[in-house]
Amino acid sequence: MMSLKRMFAVALVWMLPVPGLAAQWSVDANQSRVDFDYTRNGAPATGVFGSFSGSGAFDVIAPETAELTVQIDSRSIDLNDRMASAFATSAEWFDSSQHRYITYKLTGLKPRPDGRYDAEGMLTLRGQTKPVAAVIALGFDGQTATATGVVSLNREDYLLGVGPSSMFVEIGTEVAVRFELRATQQ
């Protein structure tokens, strides 16, 4: 008779992607979120991006070979205020007419002893490409995968809000981008 612990382990193995084969994944934007925390005039504020897509590959045996590319439409920013959201797409901020997409490309994934992963990547925002790092959690449930984490950015590194508008509104330099990406196996 198989113990409950062993049955759980067998069931878990069946839910994971096939070892040794990099499973292809596609981000389901309807089940995912990309939002951020920042300060505006000294007060905490939040925003969200409503339109993004992504795809990648992951092999449970060789996580260091993982691939992921996410594209966020900068025009989809929502700051919970119609006027502020429109201004955020202007030339002083995201310059969405010239730089419509914010692109993240994973460049490295390393397992941590606590079961999470150190993720390194390159973020291109407003024509500026910089390295970013985050600790992420990955979860698998059959044909669905979830990646969650937070990336801290200095908005000035990407030339966001460095024009005359900074005389009228004070936006903190540090921005915490939170993500929960749900993907389906292809």
Short mmCIF file of N, CA and C in Angstrom, two decimals, residues 2-70:
data_model
loop_
_atom_site.label_atom_id
_atom_site.label_comp_id
_atom_site.label_asym_id
_atom_site.label_seq_id
_atom_site.Cartn_x
_atom_site.Cartn_y
_atom_site.Cartn_z
N MET A 2 0.57 2.20 -0.89
CA MET A 2 1.35 3.42 -1.04
C MET A 2 0.96 4.43 0.05
N SER A 3 1.98 5.02 0.69
CA SER A 3 1.70 6.01 1.74
C SER A 3 1.13 7.29 1.12
N LEU A 4 0.44 8.05 1.93
CA LEU A 4 -0.15 9.31 1.48
C LEU A 4 0.93 10.26 0.98
N LYS A 5 2.06 10.28 1.68
CA LYS A 5 3.18 11.15 1.27
C LYS A 5 3.70 10.76 -0.11
N ARG A 6 3.85 9.47 -0.35
CA ARG A 6 4.34 8.99 -1.65
C ARG A 6 3.32 9.29 -2.75
N MET A 7 2.02 9.10 -2.45
CA MET A 7 0.99 9.40 -3.45
C MET A 7 1.02 10.89 -3.82
N PHE A 8 1.22 11.75 -2.82
CA PHE A 8 1.30 13.19 -3.09
C PHE A 8 2.50 13.48 -3.99
N ALA A 9 3.65 12.86 -3.71
CA ALA A 9 4.85 13.08 -4.51
C ALA A 9 4.63 12.63 -5.95
N VAL A 10 3.99 11.47 -6.15
CA VAL A 10 3.70 10.97 -7.50
C VAL A 10 2.76 11.93 -8.23
N ALA A 11 1.72 12.40 -7.54
CA ALA A 11 0.78 13.34 -8.16
C ALA A 11 1.49 14.63 -8.54
N LEU A 12 2.40 15.12 -7.68
CA LEU A 12 3.13 16.34 -7.97
C LEU A 12 3.98 16.18 -9.22
N VAL A 13 4.64 15.05 -9.35
CA VAL A 13 5.48 14.79 -10.53
C VAL A 13 4.63 14.84 -11.80
N TRP A 14 3.42 14.31 -11.76
CA TRP A 14 2.56 14.31 -12.94
C TRP A 14 2.12 15.72 -13.34
N MET A 15 2.10 16.64 -12.38
CA MET A 15 1.67 18.01 -12.68
C MET A 15 2.79 18.87 -13.25
N LEU A 16 4.03 18.45 -13.09
CA LEU A 16 5.16 19.25 -13.57
C LEU A 16 5.41 18.98 -15.06
N PRO A 17 6.07 19.93 -15.74
CA PRO A 17 6.44 19.70 -17.14
C PRO A 17 7.37 18.49 -17.23
N VAL A 18 7.45 17.91 -18.40
CA VAL A 18 8.27 16.73 -18.62
C VAL A 18 9.74 17.10 -18.45
N PRO A 19 10.47 16.44 -17.50
CA PRO A 19 11.88 16.74 -17.28
C PRO A 19 12.70 16.52 -18.54
N GLY A 20 13.68 17.39 -18.73
CA GLY A 20 14.57 17.26 -19.87
C GLY A 20 14.03 17.88 -21.14
N LEU A 21 12.79 18.31 -21.12
CA LEU A 21 12.20 18.97 -22.28
C LEU A 21 11.75 20.36 -21.87
N ALA A 22 12.20 21.36 -22.57
CA ALA A 22 11.79 22.73 -22.27
C ALA A 22 10.37 22.93 -22.76
N ALA A 23 9.45 23.06 -21.82
CA ALA A 23 8.05 23.31 -22.17
C ALA A 23 7.90 24.75 -22.62
N GLN A 24 7.10 24.98 -23.63
CA GLN A 24 6.82 26.32 -24.15
C GLN A 24 5.60 26.87 -23.42
N TRP A 25 5.68 28.15 -23.02
CA TRP A 25 4.62 28.78 -22.24
C TRP A 25 4.21 30.09 -22.88
N SER A 26 2.95 30.45 -22.71
CA SER A 26 2.43 31.72 -23.20
C SER A 26 1.69 32.40 -22.05
N VAL A 27 2.04 33.66 -21.78
CA VAL A 27 1.42 34.41 -20.68
C VAL A 27 -0.04 34.69 -21.01
N ASP A 28 -0.91 34.41 -20.05
CA ASP A 28 -2.33 34.71 -20.17
C ASP A 28 -2.56 36.05 -19.48
N ALA A 29 -2.62 37.12 -20.26
CA ALA A 29 -2.75 38.48 -19.71
C ALA A 29 -4.04 38.66 -18.92
N ASN A 30 -5.09 37.90 -19.25
CA ASN A 30 -6.35 38.02 -18.53
C ASN A 30 -6.27 37.45 -17.12
N GLN A 31 -5.29 36.58 -16.87
CA GLN A 31 -5.12 35.97 -15.55
C GLN A 31 -3.86 36.48 -14.85
N SER A 32 -3.22 37.50 -15.41
CA SER A 32 -1.95 38.02 -14.90
C SER A 32 -2.10 39.49 -14.53
N ARG A 33 -1.07 40.00 -13.85
CA ARG A 33 -1.08 41.43 -13.52
C ARG A 33 0.35 41.96 -13.48
N VAL A 34 0.49 43.22 -13.83
CA VAL A 34 1.73 43.96 -13.68
C VAL A 34 1.33 45.32 -13.11
N ASP A 35 1.69 45.55 -11.85
CA ASP A 35 1.37 46.83 -11.24
C ASP A 35 2.59 47.36 -10.50
N PHE A 36 2.48 48.55 -9.95
CA PHE A 36 3.65 49.16 -9.33
C PHE A 36 3.25 50.13 -8.22
N ASP A 37 4.20 50.32 -7.31
CA ASP A 37 4.07 51.27 -6.21
C ASP A 37 5.10 52.36 -6.40
N TYR A 38 4.72 53.58 -6.11
CA TYR A 38 5.62 54.72 -6.19
C TYR A 38 5.11 55.79 -5.24
N THR A 39 5.80 56.90 -5.13
CA THR A 39 5.30 58.00 -4.32
C THR A 39 5.05 59.21 -5.22
N ARG A 40 3.95 59.90 -4.92
CA ARG A 40 3.59 61.11 -5.66
C ARG A 40 3.31 62.19 -4.61
N ASN A 41 4.10 63.26 -4.68
CA ASN A 41 4.01 64.35 -3.70
C ASN A 41 4.10 63.82 -2.27
N GLY A 42 5.00 62.85 -2.07
CA GLY A 42 5.27 62.29 -0.76
C GLY A 42 4.30 61.24 -0.27
N ALA A 43 3.24 60.97 -1.02
CA ALA A 43 2.23 60.00 -0.61
C ALA A 43 2.35 58.72 -1.44
N PRO A 44 2.07 57.56 -0.83
CA PRO A 44 2.10 56.31 -1.60
C PRO A 44 1.06 56.33 -2.71
N ALA A 45 1.43 55.78 -3.85
CA ALA A 45 0.52 55.71 -4.99
C ALA A 45 0.76 54.38 -5.71
N THR A 46 -0.23 53.96 -6.48
CA THR A 46 -0.11 52.72 -7.24
C THR A 46 -0.53 52.96 -8.68
N GLY A 47 -0.12 52.07 -9.53
CA GLY A 47 -0.51 52.09 -10.93
C GLY A 47 -0.50 50.68 -11.47
N VAL A 48 -1.04 50.53 -12.66
CA VAL A 48 -1.12 49.21 -13.27
C VAL A 48 -0.96 49.35 -14.78
N PHE A 49 -0.43 48.32 -15.40
CA PHE A 49 -0.39 48.25 -16.86
C PHE A 49 -1.46 47.24 -17.27
N GLY A 50 -2.35 47.64 -18.16
CA GLY A 50 -3.46 46.79 -18.53
C GLY A 50 -3.24 45.92 -19.74
N SER A 51 -2.18 46.18 -20.51
CA SER A 51 -1.97 45.40 -21.73
C SER A 51 -0.51 44.95 -21.82
N PHE A 52 -0.34 43.63 -21.88
CA PHE A 52 0.99 43.05 -22.01
C PHE A 52 0.88 41.64 -22.55
N SER A 53 1.99 41.10 -23.01
CA SER A 53 2.03 39.73 -23.51
C SER A 53 3.40 39.16 -23.18
N GLY A 54 3.52 37.85 -23.28
CA GLY A 54 4.80 37.22 -23.02
C GLY A 54 4.80 35.76 -23.38
N SER A 55 6.00 35.24 -23.58
CA SER A 55 6.16 33.82 -23.87
C SER A 55 7.56 33.40 -23.46
N GLY A 56 7.74 32.09 -23.29
CA GLY A 56 9.04 31.59 -22.90
C GLY A 56 9.08 30.08 -22.87
N ALA A 57 10.19 29.56 -22.32
CA ALA A 57 10.40 28.12 -22.21
C ALA A 57 11.02 27.84 -20.85
N PHE A 58 10.66 26.68 -20.28
CA PHE A 58 11.20 26.30 -18.97
C PHE A 58 11.37 24.79 -18.91
N ASP A 59 12.53 24.37 -18.42
CA ASP A 59 12.84 22.95 -18.23
C ASP A 59 13.15 22.75 -16.74
N VAL A 60 12.36 21.91 -16.05
CA VAL A 60 12.55 21.71 -14.61
C VAL A 60 13.92 21.12 -14.28
N ILE A 61 14.51 20.38 -15.21
CA ILE A 61 15.83 19.79 -14.99
C ILE A 61 16.93 20.82 -15.18
N ALA A 62 16.73 21.78 -16.06
CA ALA A 62 17.75 22.79 -16.36
C ALA A 62 17.13 24.19 -16.33
N PRO A 63 16.74 24.68 -15.12
CA PRO A 63 16.09 26.00 -15.05
C PRO A 63 16.97 27.13 -15.57
N GLU A 64 18.29 26.94 -15.54
CA GLU A 64 19.19 27.99 -16.04
C GLU A 64 19.04 28.23 -17.54
N THR A 65 18.36 27.33 -18.24
CA THR A 65 18.14 27.51 -19.68
C THR A 65 16.81 28.21 -19.98
N ALA A 66 16.12 28.64 -18.93
CA ALA A 66 14.80 29.27 -19.10
C ALA A 66 14.88 30.49 -20.01
N GLU A 67 13.82 30.71 -20.73
CA GLU A 67 13.69 31.87 -21.60
C GLU A 67 12.36 32.55 -21.28
N LEU A 68 12.35 33.87 -21.32
CA LEU A 68 11.12 34.62 -21.12
C LEU A 68 11.28 36.00 -21.73
N THR A 69 10.29 36.42 -22.47
CA THR A 69 10.21 37.78 -22.99
C THR A 69 8.81 38.29 -22.69
N VAL A 70 8.74 39.47 -22.08
CA VAL A 70 7.46 40.11 -21.77
C VAL A 70 7.46 41.49 -22.40
#
